[in-house]
mmCIF file of C-alpha atoms and ligand atoms in Angstrom:
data_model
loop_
_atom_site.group_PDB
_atom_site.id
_atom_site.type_symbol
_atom_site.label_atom_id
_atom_site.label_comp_id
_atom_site.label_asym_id
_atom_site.label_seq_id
_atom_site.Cartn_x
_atom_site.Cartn_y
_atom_site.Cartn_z
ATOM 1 C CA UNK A 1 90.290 108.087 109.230
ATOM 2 C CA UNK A 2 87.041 107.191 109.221
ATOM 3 C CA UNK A 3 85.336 104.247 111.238
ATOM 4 C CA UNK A 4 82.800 101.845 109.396
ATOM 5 C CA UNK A 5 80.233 101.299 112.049
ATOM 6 C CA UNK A 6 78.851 97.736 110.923
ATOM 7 C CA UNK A 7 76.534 97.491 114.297
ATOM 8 C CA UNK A 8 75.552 101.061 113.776
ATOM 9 C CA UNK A 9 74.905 100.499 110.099
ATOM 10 C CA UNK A 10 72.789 97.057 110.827
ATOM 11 C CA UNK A 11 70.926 98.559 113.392
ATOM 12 C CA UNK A 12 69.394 101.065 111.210
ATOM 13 C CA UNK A 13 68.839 98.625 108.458
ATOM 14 C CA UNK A 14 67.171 96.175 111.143
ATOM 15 C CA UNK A 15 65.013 99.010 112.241
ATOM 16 C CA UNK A 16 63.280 99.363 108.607
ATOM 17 C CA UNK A 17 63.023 95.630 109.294
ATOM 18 C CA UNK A 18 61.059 95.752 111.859
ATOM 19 C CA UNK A 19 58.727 98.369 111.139
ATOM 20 C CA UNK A 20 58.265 96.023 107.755
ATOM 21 C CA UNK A 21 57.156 93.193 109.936
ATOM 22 C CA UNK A 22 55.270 94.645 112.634
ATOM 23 C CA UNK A 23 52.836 96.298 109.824
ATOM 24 C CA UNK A 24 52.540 92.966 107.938
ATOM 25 C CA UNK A 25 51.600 91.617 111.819
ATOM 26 C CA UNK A 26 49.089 94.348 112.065
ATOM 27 C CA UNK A 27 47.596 93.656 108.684
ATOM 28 C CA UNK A 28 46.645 89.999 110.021
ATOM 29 C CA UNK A 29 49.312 87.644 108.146
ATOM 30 C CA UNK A 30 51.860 85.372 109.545
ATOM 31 C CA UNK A 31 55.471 86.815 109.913
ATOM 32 C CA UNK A 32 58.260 85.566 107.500
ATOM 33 C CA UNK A 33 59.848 82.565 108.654
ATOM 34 C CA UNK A 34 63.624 81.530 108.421
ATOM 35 C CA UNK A 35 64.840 77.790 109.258
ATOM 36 C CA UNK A 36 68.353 77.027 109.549
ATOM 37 C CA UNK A 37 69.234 72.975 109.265
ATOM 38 C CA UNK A 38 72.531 72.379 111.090
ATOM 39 C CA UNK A 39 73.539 68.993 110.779
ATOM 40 C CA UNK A 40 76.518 68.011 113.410
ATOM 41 C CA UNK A 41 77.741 70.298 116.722
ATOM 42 C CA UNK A 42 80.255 72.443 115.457
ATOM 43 C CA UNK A 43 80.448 74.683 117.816
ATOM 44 C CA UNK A 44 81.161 77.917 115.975
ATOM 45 C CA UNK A 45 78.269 76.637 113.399
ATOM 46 C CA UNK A 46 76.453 76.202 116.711
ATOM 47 C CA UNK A 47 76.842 80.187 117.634
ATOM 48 C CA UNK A 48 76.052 81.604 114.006
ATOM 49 C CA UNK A 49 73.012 79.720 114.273
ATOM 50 C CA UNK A 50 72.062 81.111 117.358
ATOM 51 C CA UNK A 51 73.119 84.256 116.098
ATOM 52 C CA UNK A 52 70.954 84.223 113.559
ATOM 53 C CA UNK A 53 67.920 83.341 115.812
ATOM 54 C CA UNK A 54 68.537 85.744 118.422
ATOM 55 C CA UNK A 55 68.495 88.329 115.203
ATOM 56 C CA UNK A 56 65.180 87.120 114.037
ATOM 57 C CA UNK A 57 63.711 87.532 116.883
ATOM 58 C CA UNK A 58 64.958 90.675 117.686
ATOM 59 C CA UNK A 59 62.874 92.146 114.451
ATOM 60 C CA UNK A 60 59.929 89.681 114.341
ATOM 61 C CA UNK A 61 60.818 87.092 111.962
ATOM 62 C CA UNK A 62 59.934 83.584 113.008
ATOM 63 C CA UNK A 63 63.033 81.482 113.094
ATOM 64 C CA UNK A 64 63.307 77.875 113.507
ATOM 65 C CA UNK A 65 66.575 75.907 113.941
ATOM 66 C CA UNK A 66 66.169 72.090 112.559
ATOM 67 C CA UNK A 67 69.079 70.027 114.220
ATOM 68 C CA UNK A 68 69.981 66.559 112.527
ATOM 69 C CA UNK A 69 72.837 64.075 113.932
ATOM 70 C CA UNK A 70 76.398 64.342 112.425
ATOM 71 C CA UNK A 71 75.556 60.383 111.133
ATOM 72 C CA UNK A 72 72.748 62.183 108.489
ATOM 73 C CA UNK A 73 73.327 61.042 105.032
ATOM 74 C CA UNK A 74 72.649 62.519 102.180
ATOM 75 C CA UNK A 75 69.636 61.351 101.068
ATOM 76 C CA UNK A 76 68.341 62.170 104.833
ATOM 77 C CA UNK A 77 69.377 65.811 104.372
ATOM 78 C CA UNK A 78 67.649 66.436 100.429
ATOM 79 C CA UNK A 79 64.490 65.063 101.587
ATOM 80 C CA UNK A 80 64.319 67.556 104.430
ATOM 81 C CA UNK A 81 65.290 70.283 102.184
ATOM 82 C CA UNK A 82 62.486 69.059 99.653
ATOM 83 C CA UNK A 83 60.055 68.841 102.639
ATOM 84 C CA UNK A 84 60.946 72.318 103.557
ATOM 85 C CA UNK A 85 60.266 73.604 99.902
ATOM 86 C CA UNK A 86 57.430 72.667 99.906
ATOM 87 C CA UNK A 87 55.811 73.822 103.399
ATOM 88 C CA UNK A 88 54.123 77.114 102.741
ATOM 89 C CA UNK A 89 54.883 78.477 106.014
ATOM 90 C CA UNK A 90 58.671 78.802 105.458
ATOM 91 C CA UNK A 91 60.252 81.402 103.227
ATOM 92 C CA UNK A 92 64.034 81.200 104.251
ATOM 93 C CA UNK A 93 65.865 77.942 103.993
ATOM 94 C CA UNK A 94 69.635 78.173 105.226
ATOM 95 C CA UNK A 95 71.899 74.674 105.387
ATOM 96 C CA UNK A 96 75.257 75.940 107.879
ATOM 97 C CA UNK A 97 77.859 74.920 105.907
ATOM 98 C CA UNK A 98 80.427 73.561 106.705
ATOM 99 C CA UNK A 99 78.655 69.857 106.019
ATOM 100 C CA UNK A 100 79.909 66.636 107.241
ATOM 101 C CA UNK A 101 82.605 65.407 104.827
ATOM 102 C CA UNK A 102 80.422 62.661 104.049
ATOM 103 C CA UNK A 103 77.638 65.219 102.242
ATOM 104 C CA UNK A 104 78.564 67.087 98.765
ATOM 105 C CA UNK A 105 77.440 70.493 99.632
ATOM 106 C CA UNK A 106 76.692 71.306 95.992
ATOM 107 C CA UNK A 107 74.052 69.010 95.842
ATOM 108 C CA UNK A 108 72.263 70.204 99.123
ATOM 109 C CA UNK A 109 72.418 74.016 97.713
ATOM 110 C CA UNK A 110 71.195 72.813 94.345
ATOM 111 C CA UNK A 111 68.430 71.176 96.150
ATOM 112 C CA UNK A 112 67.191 74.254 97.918
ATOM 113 C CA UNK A 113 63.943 75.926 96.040
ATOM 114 C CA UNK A 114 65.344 79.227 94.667
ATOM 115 C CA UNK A 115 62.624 80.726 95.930
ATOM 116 C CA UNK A 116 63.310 80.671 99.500
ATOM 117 C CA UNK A 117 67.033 80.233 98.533
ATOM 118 C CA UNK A 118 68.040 83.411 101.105
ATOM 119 C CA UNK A 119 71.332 82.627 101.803
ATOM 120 C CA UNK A 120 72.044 83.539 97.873
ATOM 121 C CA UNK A 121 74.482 80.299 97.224
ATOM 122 C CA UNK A 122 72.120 78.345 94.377
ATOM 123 C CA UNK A 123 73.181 78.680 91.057
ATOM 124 C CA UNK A 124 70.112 80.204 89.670
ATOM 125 C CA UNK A 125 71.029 82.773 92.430
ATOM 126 C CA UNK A 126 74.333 82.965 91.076
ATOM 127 C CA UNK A 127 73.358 83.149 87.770
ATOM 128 C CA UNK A 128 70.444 86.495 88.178
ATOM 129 C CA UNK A 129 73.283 87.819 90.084
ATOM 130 C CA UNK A 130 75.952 87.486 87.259
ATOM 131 C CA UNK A 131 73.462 88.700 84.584
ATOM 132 C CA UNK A 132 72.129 92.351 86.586
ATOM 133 C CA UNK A 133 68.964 90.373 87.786
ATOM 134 C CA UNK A 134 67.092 90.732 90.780
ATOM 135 C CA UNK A 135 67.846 87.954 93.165
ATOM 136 C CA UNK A 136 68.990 87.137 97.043
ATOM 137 C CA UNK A 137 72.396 88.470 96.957
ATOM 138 C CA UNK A 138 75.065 86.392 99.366
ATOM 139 C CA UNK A 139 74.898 87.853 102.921
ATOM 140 C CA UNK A 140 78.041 89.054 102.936
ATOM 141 C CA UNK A 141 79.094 90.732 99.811
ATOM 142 C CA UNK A 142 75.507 92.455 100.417
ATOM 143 C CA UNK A 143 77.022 93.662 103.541
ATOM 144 C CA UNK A 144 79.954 95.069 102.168
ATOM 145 C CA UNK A 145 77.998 96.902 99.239
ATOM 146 C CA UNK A 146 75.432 98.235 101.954
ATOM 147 C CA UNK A 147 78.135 99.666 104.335
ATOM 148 C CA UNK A 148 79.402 101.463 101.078
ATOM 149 C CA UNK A 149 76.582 103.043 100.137
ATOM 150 C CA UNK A 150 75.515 104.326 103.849
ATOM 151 C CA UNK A 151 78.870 106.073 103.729
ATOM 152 C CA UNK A 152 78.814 107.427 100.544
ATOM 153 C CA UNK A 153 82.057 106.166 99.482
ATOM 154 C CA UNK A 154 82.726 106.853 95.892
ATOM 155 C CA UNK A 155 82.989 103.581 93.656
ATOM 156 C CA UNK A 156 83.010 104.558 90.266
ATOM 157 C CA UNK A 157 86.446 104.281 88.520
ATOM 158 C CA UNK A 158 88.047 103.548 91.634
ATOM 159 C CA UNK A 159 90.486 100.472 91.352
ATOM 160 C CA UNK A 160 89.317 97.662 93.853
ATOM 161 C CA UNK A 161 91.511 94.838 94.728
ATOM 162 C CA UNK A 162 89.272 91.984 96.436
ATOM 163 C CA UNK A 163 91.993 89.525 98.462
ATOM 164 C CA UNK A 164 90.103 86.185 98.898
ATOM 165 C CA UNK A 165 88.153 84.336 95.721
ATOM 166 C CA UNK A 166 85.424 82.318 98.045
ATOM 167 C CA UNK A 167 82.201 81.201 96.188
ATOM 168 C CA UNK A 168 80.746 82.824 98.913
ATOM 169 C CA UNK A 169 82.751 86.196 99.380
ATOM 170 C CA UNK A 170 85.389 87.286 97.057
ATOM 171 C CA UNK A 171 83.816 86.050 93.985
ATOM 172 C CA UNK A 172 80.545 87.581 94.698
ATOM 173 C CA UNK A 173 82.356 90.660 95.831
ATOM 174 C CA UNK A 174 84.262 91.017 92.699
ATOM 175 C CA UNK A 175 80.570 90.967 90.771
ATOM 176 C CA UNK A 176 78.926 93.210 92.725
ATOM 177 C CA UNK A 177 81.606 95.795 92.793
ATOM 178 C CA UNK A 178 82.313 94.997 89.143
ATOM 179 C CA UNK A 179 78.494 95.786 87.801
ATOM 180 C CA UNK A 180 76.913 98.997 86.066
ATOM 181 C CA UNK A 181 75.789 100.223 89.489
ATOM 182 C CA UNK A 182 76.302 101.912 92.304
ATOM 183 C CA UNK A 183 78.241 100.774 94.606
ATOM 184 C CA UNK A 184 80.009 99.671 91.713
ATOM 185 C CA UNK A 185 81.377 100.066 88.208
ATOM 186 C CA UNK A 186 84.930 99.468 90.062
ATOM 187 C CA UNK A 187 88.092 97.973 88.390
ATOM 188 C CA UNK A 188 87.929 94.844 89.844
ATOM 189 C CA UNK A 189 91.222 92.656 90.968
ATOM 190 C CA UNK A 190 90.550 89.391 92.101
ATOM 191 C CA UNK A 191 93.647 88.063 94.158
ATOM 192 C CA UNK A 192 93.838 84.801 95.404
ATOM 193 C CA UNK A 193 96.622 82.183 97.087
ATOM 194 C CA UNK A 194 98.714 82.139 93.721
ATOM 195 C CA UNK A 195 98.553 85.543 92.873
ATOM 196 C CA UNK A 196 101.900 86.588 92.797
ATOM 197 C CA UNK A 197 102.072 90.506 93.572
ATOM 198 C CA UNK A 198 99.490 91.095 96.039
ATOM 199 C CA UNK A 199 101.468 94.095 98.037
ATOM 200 C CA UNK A 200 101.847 95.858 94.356
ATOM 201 C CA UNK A 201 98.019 95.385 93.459
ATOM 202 C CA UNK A 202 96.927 96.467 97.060
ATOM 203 C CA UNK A 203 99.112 99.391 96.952
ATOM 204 C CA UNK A 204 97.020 100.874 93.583
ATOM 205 C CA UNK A 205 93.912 100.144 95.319
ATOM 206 C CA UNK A 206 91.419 102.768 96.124
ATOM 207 C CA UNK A 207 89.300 99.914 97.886
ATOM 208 C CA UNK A 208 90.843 96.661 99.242
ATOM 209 C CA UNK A 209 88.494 94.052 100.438
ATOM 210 C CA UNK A 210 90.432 91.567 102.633
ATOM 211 C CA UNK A 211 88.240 88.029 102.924
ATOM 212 C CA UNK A 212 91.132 85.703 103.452
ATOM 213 C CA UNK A 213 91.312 84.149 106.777
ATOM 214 C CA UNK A 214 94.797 84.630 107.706
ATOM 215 C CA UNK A 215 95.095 87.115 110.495
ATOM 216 C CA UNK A 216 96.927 90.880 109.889
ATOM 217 C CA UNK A 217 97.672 89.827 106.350
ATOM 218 C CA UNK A 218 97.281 93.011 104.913
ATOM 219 C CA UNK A 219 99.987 95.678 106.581
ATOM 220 C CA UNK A 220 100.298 98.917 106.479
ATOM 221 C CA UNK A 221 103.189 98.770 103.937
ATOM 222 C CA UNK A 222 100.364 96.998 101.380
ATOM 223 C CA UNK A 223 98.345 99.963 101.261
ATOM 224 C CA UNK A 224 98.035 103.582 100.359
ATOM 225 C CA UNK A 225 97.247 106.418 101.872
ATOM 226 C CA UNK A 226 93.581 107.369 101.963
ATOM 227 C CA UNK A 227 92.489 103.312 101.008
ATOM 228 C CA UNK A 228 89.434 102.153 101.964
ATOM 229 C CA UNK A 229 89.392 99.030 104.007
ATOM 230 C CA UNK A 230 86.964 96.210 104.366
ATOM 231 C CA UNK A 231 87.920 93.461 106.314
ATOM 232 C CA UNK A 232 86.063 90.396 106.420
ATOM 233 C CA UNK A 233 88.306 88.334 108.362
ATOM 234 C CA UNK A 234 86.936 86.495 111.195
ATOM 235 C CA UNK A 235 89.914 84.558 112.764
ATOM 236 C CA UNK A 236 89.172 83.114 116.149
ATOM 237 C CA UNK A 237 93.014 83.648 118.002
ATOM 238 C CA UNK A 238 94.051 82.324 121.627
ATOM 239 C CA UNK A 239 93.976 85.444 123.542
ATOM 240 C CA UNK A 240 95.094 85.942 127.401
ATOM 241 C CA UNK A 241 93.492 89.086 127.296
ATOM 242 C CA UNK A 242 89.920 87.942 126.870
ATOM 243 C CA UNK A 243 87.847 86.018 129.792
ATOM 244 C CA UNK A 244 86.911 83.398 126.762
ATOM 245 C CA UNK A 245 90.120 82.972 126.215
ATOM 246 C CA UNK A 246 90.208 83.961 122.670
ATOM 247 C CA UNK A 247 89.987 87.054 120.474
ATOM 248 C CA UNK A 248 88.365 87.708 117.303
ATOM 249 C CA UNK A 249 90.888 89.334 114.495
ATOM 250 C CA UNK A 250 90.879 90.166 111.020
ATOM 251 C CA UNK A 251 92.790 89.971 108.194
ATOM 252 C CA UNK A 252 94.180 93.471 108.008
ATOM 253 C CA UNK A 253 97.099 94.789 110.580
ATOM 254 C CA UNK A 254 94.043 97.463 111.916
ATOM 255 C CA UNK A 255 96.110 99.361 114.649
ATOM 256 C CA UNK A 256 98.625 99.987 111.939
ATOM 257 C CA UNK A 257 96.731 99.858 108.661
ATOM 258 C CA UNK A 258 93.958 102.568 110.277
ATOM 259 C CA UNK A 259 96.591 104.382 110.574
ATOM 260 C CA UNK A 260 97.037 105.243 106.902
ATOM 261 C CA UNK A 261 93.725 104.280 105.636
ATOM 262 C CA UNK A 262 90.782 106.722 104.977
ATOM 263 C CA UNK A 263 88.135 104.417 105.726
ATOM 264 C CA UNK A 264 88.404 101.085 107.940
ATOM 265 C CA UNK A 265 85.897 98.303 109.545
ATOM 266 C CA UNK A 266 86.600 96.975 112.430
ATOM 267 C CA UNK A 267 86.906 93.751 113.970
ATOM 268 C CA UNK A 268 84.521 92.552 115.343
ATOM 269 C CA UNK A 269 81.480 94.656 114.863
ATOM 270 C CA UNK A 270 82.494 95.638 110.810
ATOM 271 C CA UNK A 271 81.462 93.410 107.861
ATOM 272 C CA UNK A 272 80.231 90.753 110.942
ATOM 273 C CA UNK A 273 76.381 92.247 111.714
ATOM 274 C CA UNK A 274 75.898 93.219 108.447
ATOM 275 C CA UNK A 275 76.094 89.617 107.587
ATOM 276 C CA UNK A 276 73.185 88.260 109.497
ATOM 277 C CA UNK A 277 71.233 91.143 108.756
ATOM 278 C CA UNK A 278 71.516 90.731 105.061
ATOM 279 C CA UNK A 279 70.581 87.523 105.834
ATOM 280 C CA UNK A 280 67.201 88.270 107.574
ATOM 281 C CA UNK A 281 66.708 91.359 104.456
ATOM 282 C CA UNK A 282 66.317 88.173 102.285
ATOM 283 C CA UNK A 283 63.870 86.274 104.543
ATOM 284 C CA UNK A 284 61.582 88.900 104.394
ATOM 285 C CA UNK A 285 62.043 89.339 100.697
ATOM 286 C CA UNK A 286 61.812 85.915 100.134
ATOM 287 C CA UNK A 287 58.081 86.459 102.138
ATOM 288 C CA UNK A 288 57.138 89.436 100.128
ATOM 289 C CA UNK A 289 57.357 87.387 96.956
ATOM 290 C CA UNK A 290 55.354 84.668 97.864
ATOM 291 C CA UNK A 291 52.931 86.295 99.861
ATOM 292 C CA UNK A 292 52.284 89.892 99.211
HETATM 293 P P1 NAP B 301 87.903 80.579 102.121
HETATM 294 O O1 NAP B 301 86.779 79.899 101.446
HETATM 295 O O2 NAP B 301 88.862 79.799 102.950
HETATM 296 O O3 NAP B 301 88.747 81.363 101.004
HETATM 297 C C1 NAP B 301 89.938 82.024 101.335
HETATM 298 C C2 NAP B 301 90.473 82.702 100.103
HETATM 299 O O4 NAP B 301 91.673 83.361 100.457
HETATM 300 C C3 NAP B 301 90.791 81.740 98.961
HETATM 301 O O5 NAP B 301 90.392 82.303 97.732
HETATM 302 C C4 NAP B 301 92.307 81.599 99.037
HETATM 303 O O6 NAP B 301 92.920 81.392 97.772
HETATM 304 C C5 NAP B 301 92.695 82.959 99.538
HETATM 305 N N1 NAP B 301 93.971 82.896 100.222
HETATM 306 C C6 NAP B 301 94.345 82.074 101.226
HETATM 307 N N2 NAP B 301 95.639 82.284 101.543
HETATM 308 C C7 NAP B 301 96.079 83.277 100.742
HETATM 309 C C8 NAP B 301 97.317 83.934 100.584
HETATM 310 N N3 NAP B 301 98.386 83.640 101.344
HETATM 311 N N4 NAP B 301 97.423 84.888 99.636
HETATM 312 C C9 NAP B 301 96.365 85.196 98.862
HETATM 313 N N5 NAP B 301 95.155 84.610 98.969
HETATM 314 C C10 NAP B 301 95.027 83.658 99.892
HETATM 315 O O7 NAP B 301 87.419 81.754 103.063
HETATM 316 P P2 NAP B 301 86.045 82.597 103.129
HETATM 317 O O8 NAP B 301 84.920 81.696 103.475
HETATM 318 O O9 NAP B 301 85.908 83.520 101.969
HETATM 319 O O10 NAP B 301 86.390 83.471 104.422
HETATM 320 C C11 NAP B 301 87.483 84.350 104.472
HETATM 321 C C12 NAP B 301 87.529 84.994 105.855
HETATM 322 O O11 NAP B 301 86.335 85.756 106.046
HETATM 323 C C13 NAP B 301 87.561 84.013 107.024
HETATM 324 O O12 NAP B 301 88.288 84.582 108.095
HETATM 325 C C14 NAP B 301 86.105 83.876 107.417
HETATM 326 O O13 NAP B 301 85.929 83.491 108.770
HETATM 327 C C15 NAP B 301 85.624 85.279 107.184
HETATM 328 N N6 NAP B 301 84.191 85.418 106.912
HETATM 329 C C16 NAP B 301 83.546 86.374 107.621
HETATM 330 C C17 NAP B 301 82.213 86.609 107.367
HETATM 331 C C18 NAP B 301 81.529 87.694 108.130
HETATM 332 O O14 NAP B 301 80.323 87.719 108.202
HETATM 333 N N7 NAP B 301 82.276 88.643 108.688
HETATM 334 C C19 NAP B 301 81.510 85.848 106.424
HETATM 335 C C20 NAP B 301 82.212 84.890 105.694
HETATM 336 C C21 NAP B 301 83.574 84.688 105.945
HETATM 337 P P3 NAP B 301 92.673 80.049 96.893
HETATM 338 O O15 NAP B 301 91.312 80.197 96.295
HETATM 339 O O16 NAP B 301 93.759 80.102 95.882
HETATM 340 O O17 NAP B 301 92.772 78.905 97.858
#
C-alpha cells in the first residue's frame, strides 16, 4: 500500500509558488493578493480562514481577511463583493461559505467577477470547466486530480466511483475525472444519499473518491483489492485521545480499508493541504491574467 502524502505533495507545489512570486517581487510589481470575506464567527470558518492566511503568507501572496457582523444583509455583502471587483489591487475574492441563513449564497457567488473568481464556484467557472476550458478549477477536486498525477496513478479506463455529489466536490470531481485528459478519461459513477448499491459500485471501482461527511463510511468490505482511495472527509469527532479534545476523521474505515487498498490518503494531512494550496495556485493565476 501506498501512502498519498498530501503535505508532501503541497509542499512541493507551494515551493514552485514561491519561487513564482519572489521573481515577480524582484521584477518590481506588487504580489498577488487574496481576500477572504467571512461574515459571522463560525469557528471552524474562523480556522480555514486563518488557514488560508497563514498559507499566503508562507509563499508571498498578500492576503487580507475582511470580517463583517453575522447581522450583514444581503445587499451589505454584494456591494462589498462589487467594491472588491473592482479594486485593482485584489486578484482573489473568496466568500467562506457557509453564509448566514438569511443570505442566498447563489447570489453572492454570482456576484463575484469571474475574473478573480479563485475559489472556482461561479457559474461561468462552472461552465469553462464543463466545456474543456481553461478556468479556476474548485480547490478541491484540483487537489485530488494533482495528487493523482504526482503519483502517476493510471486513470484511463479505470472505473471511478465518486461517493458524495457536492457542487463543490463530487460533482466537480466526477467532471474532472470524467474529461479527455489526464488524470482522467475515467468511467465515472456518481453516488449520492439515494443511490441504492453503493457497496456493489465501490467494489468495481479502480478509484473511489469518498467526499461524504459521515465518518468510516466506506469499509473494507466496500472495496477491492488494489483500490485507490481518496478520502475527502473532514469530520471533526469528540476524541479523549487528543489534548483538543477532538479528532479529525474521514470517511473511509483507513486502519482497515489501507489494509486492502493500493493507494490511500490520509486523514488529516491527504486531500486537506492540497485544498488551500489549490486555492492560492488560483490567486496567483488569477494575478498573472490581469497583470502579466
Ligand atoms: P455535502 O455538501 O454535505 O455533500 C455530501 C454528499 O454526500 C451529498 O451528495 C449527499 O447526498 C452524500 N451523502 C450523504 N449521506 C450519504 C449516504 N448515506 N450515502 C450516500 N451518499 C450520502 O458535503 P461536502 O461539502 O461535499 O463535503 C463532504 C466531506 O468532505 C465533509 O466531511 C467535508 O468536511 C469534507 N470536505 C473536505 C475538504 C478538504 O479540503 N479536505 C473540502 C471540502 C469538503 P445527497 O446529495 O443525496 O444529499
Amino acid at each position: 500500500m501506498t501512502l498519498i502524502d498530501g503535505k508532501l505533495v503541497s509542499s512541493a507545489i507551494k515551493e514552485e509558488i514561491k519561487k513564482e512570486v519572489a521573481g515577480i517581487l524582484d521584477s518590481g510589481k506588487r504580489a498577488p493578493h487574496l481576500v477572504a470575506i467571512i461574515v459571522g464567527e463560525d469557528p471552524a470558518s474562523m480556522t480555514y480562514v486563518s488557514n488560508k492566511e497563514k498559507a499566503c503568507h508562507a509563499v508571498g501572496i498578500t492576503s487580507s481577511v475582511y470580517k463583517m457582523p453575522v447581522e450583514t444583509t444581503q445587499d451589505e455583502l454584494l456591494k462589498v463583493v462589487d467594491f472588491m471587483n473592482r479594486d485593482a489591487d485584489i486578484d482573489g475574492i473568496i466568500v467562506q461559505l457557509p453564509l448566514p441563513a438569511s443570505i442566498d449564497k447563489n447570489v453572492i457567488i454570482n456576484a463575484i467577477d469571474p475574473k478573480k473568481d479563485v475559489d472556482g464556484f461561479h457559474p461561468e467557472s462552472v461552465g469553462k470547466m464543463v466545456a474543456g476550458m481553461d478556468t479556476f478549477l474548485p480547490a478541491t477536486p484540483y487537489g485530488i486530480v494533482k495528487l493523482l498525477e504526482y503519483y502517476k496513478i493510471e486513470t484511463e479506463g479505470k472505473h471511478c466511483v465518486i461517493v458524495g455529489r457536492s457542487n463543490i466536490v463530487g460533482t466537480p470531481a466526477a467532471i474532472l475525472l470524467s474529461r479527455k485528459a489526464y488524470p482522467g478519461n475515467c468511467t465515472v459513477t456518481l453516488c449520492h444519499s439515494k443511490t441504492p448499491n453503493i457497496k456493489e459500485l465501490c467494489l468495481s471501482a479502480d478509484i473511489i473518491i469518498a467526499a461524504i461527511g459521515k465518518p468510516g463510511f466506506i469499509t473494507a468490505d466496500m472495496v477491492r483489492k488494489g483500490v485507490v482511495v481518496i478520502d475527502v472527509g473532514t469530520n471533526r469527532v469528540e476524541s479523549t485521545e487528543t489534548k483538543s479534545g477532538y479528532a479529525l476523521l474521514g470517511d473511509v474505515d483507513f486502519e482497515n480499508v489501507s489494509k486492502v487498498a493500493g493507494y490511500i490518503t490520509p486523514v488529516p494531512g491527504g486531500v486537506g493541504p492540497m485544498t488551500i494550496t489549490g486555492l492560492i495556485q488560483n490567486t496567483l493565476k488569477a494575478y498573472k491574467q490581469a497583470n502579466i
